[in-house]
mmCIF file of C-alpha atoms and ligand atoms in Angstrom:
data_model
loop_
_atom_site.group_PDB
_atom_site.id
_atom_site.type_symbol
_atom_site.label_atom_id
_atom_site.label_comp_id
_atom_site.label_asym_id
_atom_site.label_seq_id
_atom_site.Cartn_x
_atom_site.Cartn_y
_atom_site.Cartn_z
ATOM 1 C CA MET A 198 197.156 29.740 61.967
ATOM 2 C CA LEU A 199 199.461 26.986 60.762
ATOM 3 C CA PRO A 200 198.289 23.376 61.138
ATOM 4 C CA GLU A 201 199.954 21.540 64.008
ATOM 5 C CA LEU A 202 202.203 18.508 63.744
ATOM 6 C CA PHE A 203 199.874 16.702 66.169
ATOM 7 C CA LEU A 204 196.171 17.255 66.602
ATOM 8 C CA ASP A 205 196.230 15.801 70.079
ATOM 9 C CA THR A 206 198.896 17.437 72.231
ATOM 10 C CA SER A 207 198.881 14.606 74.765
ATOM 11 C CA SER A 208 200.167 12.008 72.300
ATOM 12 C CA GLN A 209 203.397 13.411 70.926
ATOM 13 C CA THR A 210 205.857 10.545 70.719
ATOM 14 C CA ALA A 211 208.048 9.207 67.924
ATOM 15 C CA ARG A 212 206.079 5.937 68.034
ATOM 16 C CA ILE A 213 202.695 7.612 67.570
ATOM 17 C CA TRP A 214 204.201 9.809 64.883
ATOM 18 C CA GLU A 215 205.515 6.821 62.941
ATOM 19 C CA GLU A 216 202.552 4.529 63.410
ATOM 20 C CA ASN A 217 199.835 7.077 63.038
ATOM 21 C CA ARG A 218 200.263 10.785 62.450
ATOM 22 C CA ARG A 219 202.969 10.574 59.789
ATOM 23 C CA GLY A 220 200.664 8.489 57.573
ATOM 24 C CA GLU A 221 197.746 10.856 58.145
ATOM 25 C CA ILE A 222 199.792 13.866 57.060
ATOM 26 C CA LEU A 223 201.141 12.044 54.018
ATOM 27 C CA ASP A 224 197.598 11.119 53.042
ATOM 28 C CA LEU A 225 196.439 14.747 53.348
ATOM 29 C CA PHE A 226 199.263 15.892 51.068
ATOM 30 C CA GLN A 227 198.270 13.236 48.530
ATOM 31 C CA ARG A 228 194.561 13.969 48.682
ATOM 32 C CA GLU A 229 194.662 17.767 48.745
ATOM 33 C CA VAL A 230 197.938 18.846 47.155
ATOM 34 C CA TYR A 231 200.098 16.521 45.042
ATOM 35 C CA GLY A 232 197.557 13.794 44.286
ATOM 36 C CA TYR A 233 197.704 10.067 44.973
ATOM 37 C CA THR A 234 200.768 8.298 43.646
ATOM 38 C CA PRO A 235 199.880 4.998 41.915
ATOM 39 C CA THR A 236 200.559 2.027 44.145
ATOM 40 C CA ALA A 237 201.130 -0.513 41.337
ATOM 41 C CA ARG A 238 204.781 -1.249 40.731
ATOM 42 C CA PRO A 239 205.448 -1.719 37.032
ATOM 43 C CA LYS A 240 208.506 -3.691 35.976
ATOM 44 C CA LEU A 241 211.694 -1.606 35.743
ATOM 45 C CA HIS A 242 214.304 -2.321 33.068
ATOM 46 C CA HIS A 243 217.563 -0.549 32.469
ATOM 47 C CA GLN A 244 219.766 -0.230 29.447
ATOM 48 C CA VAL A 245 223.244 1.305 29.421
ATOM 49 C CA THR A 246 223.452 3.307 26.203
ATOM 50 C CA ARG A 247 226.875 4.835 26.695
ATOM 51 C CA GLN A 248 229.801 4.340 29.027
ATOM 52 C CA GLU A 249 232.967 6.420 29.015
ATOM 53 C CA GLN A 250 235.672 7.871 31.184
ATOM 54 C CA ILE A 251 235.016 11.606 30.867
ATOM 55 C CA SER A 252 237.982 12.835 32.919
ATOM 56 C CA PRO A 253 241.006 11.242 34.608
ATOM 57 C CA THR A 254 238.892 10.706 37.721
ATOM 58 C CA VAL A 255 235.290 10.305 36.539
ATOM 59 C CA GLN A 256 233.439 7.498 34.808
ATOM 60 C CA MET A 257 230.063 8.281 33.180
ATOM 61 C CA GLU A 258 227.249 5.930 32.239
ATOM 62 C CA ARG A 259 224.173 6.983 30.339
ATOM 63 C CA ILE A 260 221.295 4.711 31.256
ATOM 64 C CA THR A 261 217.683 4.474 30.103
ATOM 65 C CA LEU A 262 215.221 3.377 32.772
ATOM 66 C CA THR A 263 211.986 1.956 31.370
ATOM 67 C CA VAL A 264 208.829 0.984 33.222
ATOM 68 C CA GLY A 265 206.214 -1.228 31.624
ATOM 69 C CA LEU A 266 202.624 -2.086 32.528
ATOM 70 C CA ASP A 267 199.919 -3.832 30.492
ATOM 71 C CA GLY A 268 201.870 -3.491 27.279
ATOM 72 C CA LYS A 269 202.551 0.238 27.733
ATOM 73 C CA GLU A 270 205.953 1.743 28.468
ATOM 74 C CA ALA A 271 207.503 4.985 29.676
ATOM 75 C CA SER A 272 211.228 5.791 29.865
ATOM 76 C CA PHE A 273 213.640 8.392 31.120
ATOM 77 C CA GLU A 274 217.378 8.782 31.087
ATOM 78 C CA ILE A 275 219.883 9.149 33.876
ATOM 79 C CA LEU A 276 223.527 10.138 33.739
ATOM 80 C CA LEU A 277 225.533 8.335 36.395
ATOM 81 C CA TYR A 278 228.945 9.674 37.417
ATOM 82 C CA THR A 279 231.223 7.564 39.602
ATOM 83 C CA PRO A 280 234.797 8.115 40.770
ATOM 84 C CA VAL A 281 237.287 5.979 38.796
ATOM 85 C CA GLN A 282 239.143 5.154 42.009
ATOM 86 C CA ASN A 283 236.600 3.906 44.409
ATOM 87 C CA HIS A 284 236.995 1.994 47.619
ATOM 88 C CA GLY A 285 233.896 0.642 49.270
ATOM 89 C CA LYS A 286 230.253 1.416 48.686
ATOM 90 C CA LEU A 287 229.393 4.812 47.298
ATOM 91 C CA PRO A 288 226.964 7.318 48.797
ATOM 92 C CA VAL A 289 224.877 8.852 45.991
ATOM 93 C CA VAL A 290 223.402 12.253 45.221
ATOM 94 C CA VAL A 291 220.475 12.140 42.776
ATOM 95 C CA MET A 292 219.524 15.447 41.164
ATOM 96 C CA LEU A 293 216.002 15.419 39.725
ATOM 97 C CA ASN A 294 215.991 17.509 36.612
ATOM 98 C CA PRO A 295 212.538 18.053 35.128
ATOM 99 C CA PHE A 296 213.610 20.841 32.772
ATOM 100 C CA SER A 297 213.538 19.992 29.102
ATOM 101 C CA ARG A 298 216.019 17.350 28.097
ATOM 102 C CA SER A 299 218.234 19.496 25.893
ATOM 103 C CA GLU A 300 218.303 22.275 28.465
ATOM 104 C CA ALA A 301 219.268 19.779 31.149
ATOM 105 C CA LEU A 302 222.011 18.182 29.078
ATOM 106 C CA ASP A 303 223.233 21.594 28.103
ATOM 107 C CA HIS A 304 223.594 22.555 31.751
ATOM 108 C CA ALA A 305 225.565 19.381 32.342
ATOM 109 C CA ARG A 306 227.928 20.177 29.495
ATOM 110 C CA ARG A 307 228.194 23.918 29.821
ATOM 111 C CA ASP A 308 229.089 24.557 33.404
ATOM 112 C CA ALA A 309 227.793 21.574 35.337
ATOM 113 C CA GLN A 310 226.050 24.001 37.660
ATOM 114 C CA HIS A 311 223.088 21.761 38.192
ATOM 115 C CA MET A 312 225.269 18.712 38.718
ATOM 116 C CA PRO A 313 228.963 19.426 39.428
ATOM 117 C CA TYR A 314 229.943 15.777 39.111
ATOM 118 C CA GLN A 315 233.665 16.549 39.344
ATOM 119 C CA GLU A 316 233.305 18.029 42.841
ATOM 120 C CA ILE A 317 230.780 15.419 43.981
ATOM 121 C CA THR A 318 232.862 12.447 42.874
ATOM 122 C CA ALA A 319 235.985 14.070 44.374
ATOM 123 C CA LYS A 320 234.181 13.779 47.730
ATOM 124 C CA GLY A 321 233.815 10.031 47.196
ATOM 125 C CA CYS A 322 230.135 10.101 46.189
ATOM 126 C CA ALA A 323 228.380 9.044 43.011
ATOM 127 C CA ALA A 324 226.208 11.599 41.221
ATOM 128 C CA VAL A 325 223.045 10.900 39.242
ATOM 129 C CA TYR A 326 221.449 13.446 36.962
ATOM 130 C CA ALA A 327 217.886 12.201 36.433
ATOM 131 C CA LEU A 328 216.136 13.634 33.364
ATOM 132 C CA VAL A 329 212.667 12.946 34.704
ATOM 133 C CA ASP A 330 210.860 15.000 32.075
ATOM 134 C CA GLY A 331 211.057 11.788 30.029
ATOM 135 C CA LEU A 332 208.231 10.534 32.267
ATOM 136 C CA ALA A 333 206.113 13.661 31.993
ATOM 137 C CA LYS A 334 206.829 16.781 29.961
ATOM 138 C CA ASP A 335 206.423 20.065 31.733
ATOM 139 C CA ASP A 336 203.648 21.149 29.427
ATOM 140 C CA LYS A 337 199.969 21.362 30.288
ATOM 141 C CA ASP A 338 198.947 20.110 26.845
ATOM 142 C CA GLN A 339 201.576 17.375 26.476
ATOM 143 C CA TYR A 340 202.213 16.034 29.972
ATOM 144 C CA HIS A 341 199.738 13.166 29.618
ATOM 145 C CA LYS A 342 202.073 11.274 27.284
ATOM 146 C CA GLY A 343 204.655 9.079 29.010
ATOM 147 C CA ILE A 344 203.893 7.813 32.509
ATOM 148 C CA PHE A 345 200.337 9.199 32.483
ATOM 149 C CA GLU A 346 199.524 6.712 29.716
ATOM 150 C CA LEU A 347 200.191 3.971 32.256
ATOM 151 C CA PHE A 348 198.556 5.808 35.184
ATOM 152 C CA PRO A 349 196.120 8.461 33.912
ATOM 153 C CA ARG A 350 194.593 11.232 35.988
ATOM 154 C CA GLU A 351 191.090 10.029 36.749
ATOM 155 C CA ASN A 352 189.694 12.247 39.483
ATOM 156 C CA PRO A 353 190.444 15.517 41.342
ATOM 157 C CA HIS A 354 192.764 13.662 43.741
ATOM 158 C CA SER A 355 194.838 11.907 41.065
ATOM 159 C CA TRP A 356 198.524 12.623 40.815
ATOM 160 C CA GLY A 357 200.056 15.500 38.863
ATOM 161 C CA VAL A 358 203.362 16.079 37.144
ATOM 162 C CA ILE A 359 205.342 17.007 40.300
ATOM 163 C CA SER A 360 204.337 13.594 41.683
ATOM 164 C CA ALA A 361 205.351 11.884 38.460
ATOM 165 C CA TRP A 362 208.828 13.410 38.689
ATOM 166 C CA ALA A 363 209.022 12.432 42.366
ATOM 167 C CA TRP A 364 207.983 8.901 41.366
ATOM 168 C CA GLY A 365 210.852 8.925 38.856
ATOM 169 C CA GLY A 366 213.176 9.690 41.785
ATOM 170 C CA SER A 367 211.959 6.519 43.484
ATOM 171 C CA ARG A 368 212.580 4.505 40.318
ATOM 172 C CA VAL A 369 216.156 5.817 40.344
ATOM 173 C CA VAL A 370 216.421 4.581 43.945
ATOM 174 C CA ASP A 371 215.074 1.160 42.809
ATOM 175 C CA TYR A 372 217.799 1.057 40.203
ATOM 176 C CA LEU A 373 220.535 2.117 42.636
ATOM 177 C CA CYS A 374 219.400 -0.584 45.073
ATOM 178 C CA SER A 375 219.854 -3.195 42.335
ATOM 179 C CA ARG A 376 223.589 -2.443 42.096
ATOM 180 C CA ASP A 377 225.948 -3.421 44.853
ATOM 181 C CA ILE A 378 228.411 -0.560 44.329
ATOM 182 C CA PHE A 379 226.133 1.883 46.177
ATOM 183 C CA ASP A 380 225.548 2.456 49.858
ATOM 184 C CA TYR A 381 221.758 2.136 50.133
ATOM 185 C CA GLU A 382 221.771 3.883 53.514
ATOM 186 C CA GLN A 383 223.271 7.025 51.998
ATOM 187 C CA ILE A 384 221.088 8.181 49.139
ATOM 188 C CA ALA A 385 220.403 11.904 48.813
ATOM 189 C CA VAL A 386 217.786 13.361 46.463
ATOM 190 C CA ALA A 387 218.024 16.991 45.393
ATOM 191 C CA GLY A 388 216.266 19.363 43.048
ATOM 192 C CA PHE A 389 216.114 22.986 42.013
ATOM 193 C CA SER A 390 212.888 24.989 41.979
ATOM 194 C CA ARG A 391 210.138 22.790 40.463
ATOM 195 C CA GLY A 392 212.681 19.960 40.763
ATOM 196 C CA GLY A 393 213.054 20.873 44.464
ATOM 197 C CA LYS A 394 209.309 20.472 44.971
ATOM 198 C CA ALA A 395 209.574 17.019 43.369
ATOM 199 C CA ALA A 396 212.637 16.091 45.472
ATOM 200 C CA LEU A 397 210.815 16.945 48.722
ATOM 201 C CA TRP A 398 207.733 15.014 47.672
ATOM 202 C CA CYS A 399 209.858 12.033 46.622
ATOM 203 C CA ALA A 400 211.683 11.954 49.972
ATOM 204 C CA ALA A 401 208.462 12.436 51.950
ATOM 205 C CA GLN A 402 206.994 9.295 50.378
ATOM 206 C CA ASP A 403 210.093 7.151 49.982
ATOM 207 C CA GLN A 404 211.900 6.476 53.225
ATOM 208 C CA ARG A 405 214.837 4.842 51.449
ATOM 209 C CA VAL A 406 215.918 8.425 50.698
ATOM 210 C CA SER A 407 218.194 9.335 53.602
ATOM 211 C CA MET A 408 218.790 12.996 52.747
ATOM 212 C CA VAL A 409 216.964 15.627 50.738
ATOM 213 C CA TRP A 410 218.028 19.033 49.459
ATOM 214 C CA SER A 411 215.579 21.545 48.026
ATOM 215 C CA VAL A 412 217.051 24.547 46.238
ATOM 216 C CA ALA A 413 214.739 27.564 45.951
ATOM 217 C CA SER A 414 211.676 25.317 45.831
ATOM 218 C CA GLY A 415 209.328 28.048 47.093
ATOM 219 C CA CYS A 416 205.564 27.717 46.708
ATOM 220 C CA THR A 417 204.337 24.154 47.407
ATOM 221 C CA GLY A 418 207.971 23.240 47.987
ATOM 222 C CA ALA A 419 209.799 24.194 51.175
ATOM 223 C CA ALA A 420 208.027 27.522 51.870
ATOM 224 C CA VAL A 421 205.054 27.695 54.228
ATOM 225 C CA THR A 422 202.051 28.672 52.114
ATOM 226 C CA ARG A 423 200.211 30.735 54.699
ATOM 227 C CA GLY A 424 201.488 34.290 54.736
ATOM 228 C CA LYS A 425 204.206 33.820 52.121
ATOM 229 C CA THR A 426 205.162 36.550 49.678
ATOM 230 C CA GLY A 427 205.450 36.105 45.911
ATOM 231 C CA GLU A 428 203.761 33.056 44.452
ATOM 232 C CA HIS A 429 200.479 31.794 45.901
ATOM 233 C CA VAL A 430 198.277 28.779 45.284
ATOM 234 C CA ALA A 431 196.198 30.789 42.786
ATOM 235 C CA ASP A 432 199.312 31.671 40.723
ATOM 236 C CA ILE A 433 200.832 28.226 40.674
ATOM 237 C CA THR A 434 197.622 26.337 39.915
ATOM 238 C CA THR A 435 196.697 28.761 37.129
ATOM 239 C CA GLN A 436 200.084 28.771 35.434
ATOM 240 C CA PHE A 437 200.853 25.098 36.026
ATOM 241 C CA PRO A 438 197.484 23.288 36.207
ATOM 242 C CA HIS A 439 199.227 19.980 35.441
ATOM 243 C CA TRP A 440 201.615 20.060 38.430
ATOM 244 C CA PHE A 441 199.289 19.075 41.285
ATOM 245 C CA ALA A 442 196.047 17.265 42.055
ATOM 246 C CA GLU A 443 193.182 19.194 40.497
ATOM 247 C CA ARG A 444 191.758 19.495 43.984
ATOM 248 C CA TYR A 445 194.587 21.870 45.014
ATOM 249 C CA LYS A 446 193.002 24.690 42.975
ATOM 250 C CA ALA A 447 190.188 24.811 45.525
ATOM 251 C CA TYR A 448 192.638 26.512 47.898
ATOM 252 C CA SER A 449 193.321 29.467 45.573
ATOM 253 C CA GLY A 450 192.884 32.581 47.673
ATOM 254 C CA ASN A 451 191.780 30.265 50.449
ATOM 255 C CA GLU A 452 195.070 28.926 51.814
ATOM 256 C CA GLU A 453 193.797 29.072 55.385
ATOM 257 C CA ALA A 454 191.490 26.166 54.574
ATOM 258 C CA LEU A 455 194.359 23.827 53.663
ATOM 259 C CA PRO A 456 194.539 20.999 56.224
ATOM 260 C CA VAL A 457 198.347 20.967 55.848
ATOM 261 C CA ASP A 458 201.162 23.414 55.240
ATOM 262 C CA GLN A 459 204.659 22.869 53.926
ATOM 263 C CA HIS A 460 206.433 22.686 57.314
ATOM 264 C CA LEU A 461 204.570 19.390 57.768
ATOM 265 C CA LEU A 462 205.995 18.168 54.456
ATOM 266 C CA LEU A 463 209.488 18.952 55.762
ATOM 267 C CA GLY A 464 208.591 17.257 59.058
ATOM 268 C CA LEU A 465 207.911 14.042 57.107
ATOM 269 C CA MET A 466 211.672 13.845 56.546
ATOM 270 C CA ALA A 467 212.398 13.237 60.242
ATOM 271 C CA PRO A 468 214.581 11.563 61.440
ATOM 272 C CA ARG A 469 216.397 11.702 58.089
ATOM 273 C CA ARG A 470 218.623 14.542 56.894
ATOM 274 C CA LEU A 471 217.049 17.682 55.485
ATOM 275 C CA TYR A 472 218.701 20.641 53.787
ATOM 276 C CA VAL A 473 216.985 23.745 52.415
ATOM 277 C CA SER A 474 218.557 26.648 50.543
ATOM 278 C CA SER A 475 217.261 29.896 49.104
ATOM 279 C CA SER A 476 218.462 32.774 46.910
ATOM 280 C CA SER A 477 218.363 36.207 48.537
ATOM 281 C CA LEU A 478 216.640 38.014 45.623
ATOM 282 C CA ASP A 479 214.060 35.292 45.071
ATOM 283 C CA SER A 480 210.976 36.962 46.530
ATOM 284 C CA TRP A 481 208.749 34.772 44.304
ATOM 285 C CA ALA A 482 209.922 31.681 46.240
ATOM 286 C CA ASP A 483 210.261 33.675 49.516
ATOM 287 C CA PRO A 484 213.418 32.717 51.470
ATOM 288 C CA GLN A 485 211.945 33.812 54.827
ATOM 289 C CA SER A 486 209.010 31.440 54.420
ATOM 290 C CA GLU A 487 211.341 28.602 53.414
ATOM 291 C CA PHE A 488 213.429 29.175 56.520
ATOM 292 C CA LYS A 489 210.387 29.451 58.760
ATOM 293 C CA SER A 490 209.119 26.131 57.451
ATOM 294 C CA LEU A 491 212.444 24.466 58.225
ATOM 295 C CA THR A 492 212.497 25.798 61.798
ATOM 296 C CA LEU A 493 208.940 24.555 62.364
ATOM 297 C CA ALA A 494 209.836 21.096 61.033
ATOM 298 C CA ALA A 495 212.275 20.794 63.958
ATOM 299 C CA GLU A 496 209.373 19.641 66.102
ATOM 300 C CA ALA A 497 209.353 16.304 64.255
ATOM 301 C CA TYR A 498 213.086 15.862 64.873
ATOM 302 C CA HIS A 499 212.680 16.691 68.551
ATOM 303 C CA LEU A 500 210.342 13.678 68.869
ATOM 304 C CA TYR A 501 213.410 11.531 68.246
ATOM 305 C CA GLY A 502 215.563 13.556 70.631
ATOM 306 C CA LEU A 503 217.436 14.897 67.600
ATOM 307 C CA GLU A 504 218.634 18.435 67.040
ATOM 308 C CA ALA A 505 217.561 20.486 64.048
ATOM 309 C CA VAL A 506 217.542 24.111 62.878
ATOM 310 C CA ASP A 507 214.761 25.488 65.073
ATOM 311 C CA ALA A 508 213.134 28.637 66.411
ATOM 312 C CA HIS A 509 216.318 29.456 68.375
ATOM 313 C CA CYS A 510 218.153 29.979 65.080
ATOM 314 C CA SER A 511 217.749 33.327 63.372
ATOM 315 C CA PHE A 512 217.431 33.886 59.653
ATOM 316 C CA PRO A 513 221.050 33.944 58.468
ATOM 317 C CA PRO A 514 222.808 36.733 56.578
ATOM 318 C CA VAL A 515 223.631 36.158 52.906
ATOM 319 C CA GLY A 516 226.341 33.544 52.418
ATOM 320 C CA GLU A 517 226.119 32.058 55.890
ATOM 321 C CA GLN A 518 225.307 28.417 56.467
ATOM 322 C CA ILE A 519 223.505 27.051 59.520
ATOM 323 C CA ILE A 520 223.827 23.358 60.331
ATOM 324 C CA LYS A 521 222.226 22.108 63.507
ATOM 325 C CA GLY A 522 221.964 18.361 64.047
ATOM 326 C CA CYS A 523 220.019 16.734 61.217
ATOM 327 C CA THR A 524 219.035 19.808 59.228
ATOM 328 C CA GLY A 525 220.717 22.738 57.546
ATOM 329 C CA TYR A 526 220.084 25.924 55.609
ATOM 330 C CA HIS A 527 221.860 28.572 53.609
ATOM 331 C CA LEU A 528 220.888 31.787 51.882
ATOM 332 C CA ARG A 529 222.980 32.458 48.786
ATOM 333 C CA GLY A 530 223.193 36.017 47.533
ATOM 334 C CA GLY A 531 221.571 36.547 44.127
ATOM 335 C CA GLU A 532 218.788 35.480 41.824
ATOM 336 C CA HIS A 533 216.703 32.315 41.591
ATOM 337 C CA ALA A 534 219.301 29.722 40.524
ATOM 338 C CA CYS A 535 221.311 26.703 41.613
ATOM 339 C CA THR A 536 224.977 27.667 41.514
ATOM 340 C CA LYS A 537 228.400 26.242 42.321
ATOM 341 C CA GLU A 538 228.268 28.116 45.621
ATOM 342 C CA ASP A 539 225.021 26.325 46.529
ATOM 343 C CA TRP A 540 226.647 22.993 45.752
ATOM 344 C CA GLU A 541 229.773 23.814 47.764
ATOM 345 C CA LEU A 542 227.682 24.562 50.828
ATOM 346 C CA PHE A 543 225.493 21.495 50.349
ATOM 347 C CA LEU A 544 228.576 19.292 49.922
ATOM 348 C CA ARG A 545 229.706 20.480 53.364
ATOM 349 C CA PHE A 546 226.409 19.216 54.772
ATOM 350 C CA ILE A 547 226.867 15.904 52.946
ATOM 351 C CA HIS A 548 230.394 15.628 54.258
ATOM 352 C CA ARG A 549 229.120 16.084 57.815
ATOM 353 C CA HIS A 550 226.519 13.318 57.474
ATOM 354 C CA PHE A 551 227.680 10.835 54.855
ATOM 355 C CA LYS A 552 230.702 8.703 55.871
HETATM 356 C C1 GCU B 661 208.045 29.336 38.212
HETATM 357 C C2 GCU B 661 207.065 28.797 39.246
HETATM 358 C C3 GCU B 661 207.774 28.322 40.508
HETATM 359 C C4 GCU B 661 208.885 27.365 40.164
HETATM 360 C C5 GCU B 661 209.815 28.004 39.152
HETATM 361 C C6 GCU B 661 210.930 27.090 38.625
HETATM 362 O O1 GCU B 661 208.576 30.532 38.655
HETATM 363 O O2 GCU B 661 206.129 29.817 39.505
HETATM 364 O O3 GCU B 661 206.867 27.700 41.392
HETATM 365 O O4 GCU B 661 209.572 26.968 41.325
HETATM 366 O O5 GCU B 661 209.061 28.402 38.010
HETATM 367 O O6 GCU B 661 210.761 25.894 38.614
HETATM 368 O O7 GCU B 661 211.949 27.633 38.169
#
């Protein structure tokens, strides 16, 4: 049995959701799954380390974002791509990239698959590639350097590395909101796989994010945990003990006891825009369970009288995109990856919703 959006069926309104239930669900995800995000707001500084026109149409800035608290500091880099010709305020797509820095930069150089800035800027948007592993390395023995020196893990409900990357996404939003070239109402956050988990968690907590896209985020990302194939809580907490609150391990082989499931995480996006995509051969992430989660999240959108991909929509064939109201989905043919085809389909969704 999946947990319900509301415990009390007689009180299902957008007002009660916003004032009450939404906060309860968010708290359960913090306490039991991702851990509590620190509430202190350290000072944020930025430094532009490079600025160049990298093509006839695209300007690139390399920026270091640094947070400081009690004499300690942690930094990460972002690459910001803007169209050279730009009229009016720019919508932005932020891609959280937690993979190792050289791998991430290599992707950007090699084929831009994780961040096709040329195509994004051609649509009149800015693109940000956020190298959030600067805050916390994806390594169970090394992660505690960086942001965890400012906010250490102190108890079983303390935050983990996925939360730290998500927190980095919010610091990127802080930075964007300090520059008047961006449209603060049109900020999308995206991520692939472990980055997709972080993107969803960032958007769930930070309502300045107006759109989220998770690519093949799977277990403890978009996919419902109960009944999914492939990866389970036991696998993910054993292989990546640093990703979540320590408490999450208690649900290994005991998913039914979780007070939440991932469709509720997606529901926390309502009434904002939500896009999920999967790869057809990715049984570890489980496309069917990602899609199911999205359809169940529709209930939160319906509270606002908004349309969303729901139980009336069937699981699409490979290559087909479904967009219904505020949410969308596609299933790309192939392995676990984030490809140009994924971006093309997502950019259609952006085009529909951003100016
Ligand atoms: C592993 C992990 C997944 C994760 C993926 C990735 O396969 O088990 O949960 O999504 O790595 O980030 O590529």
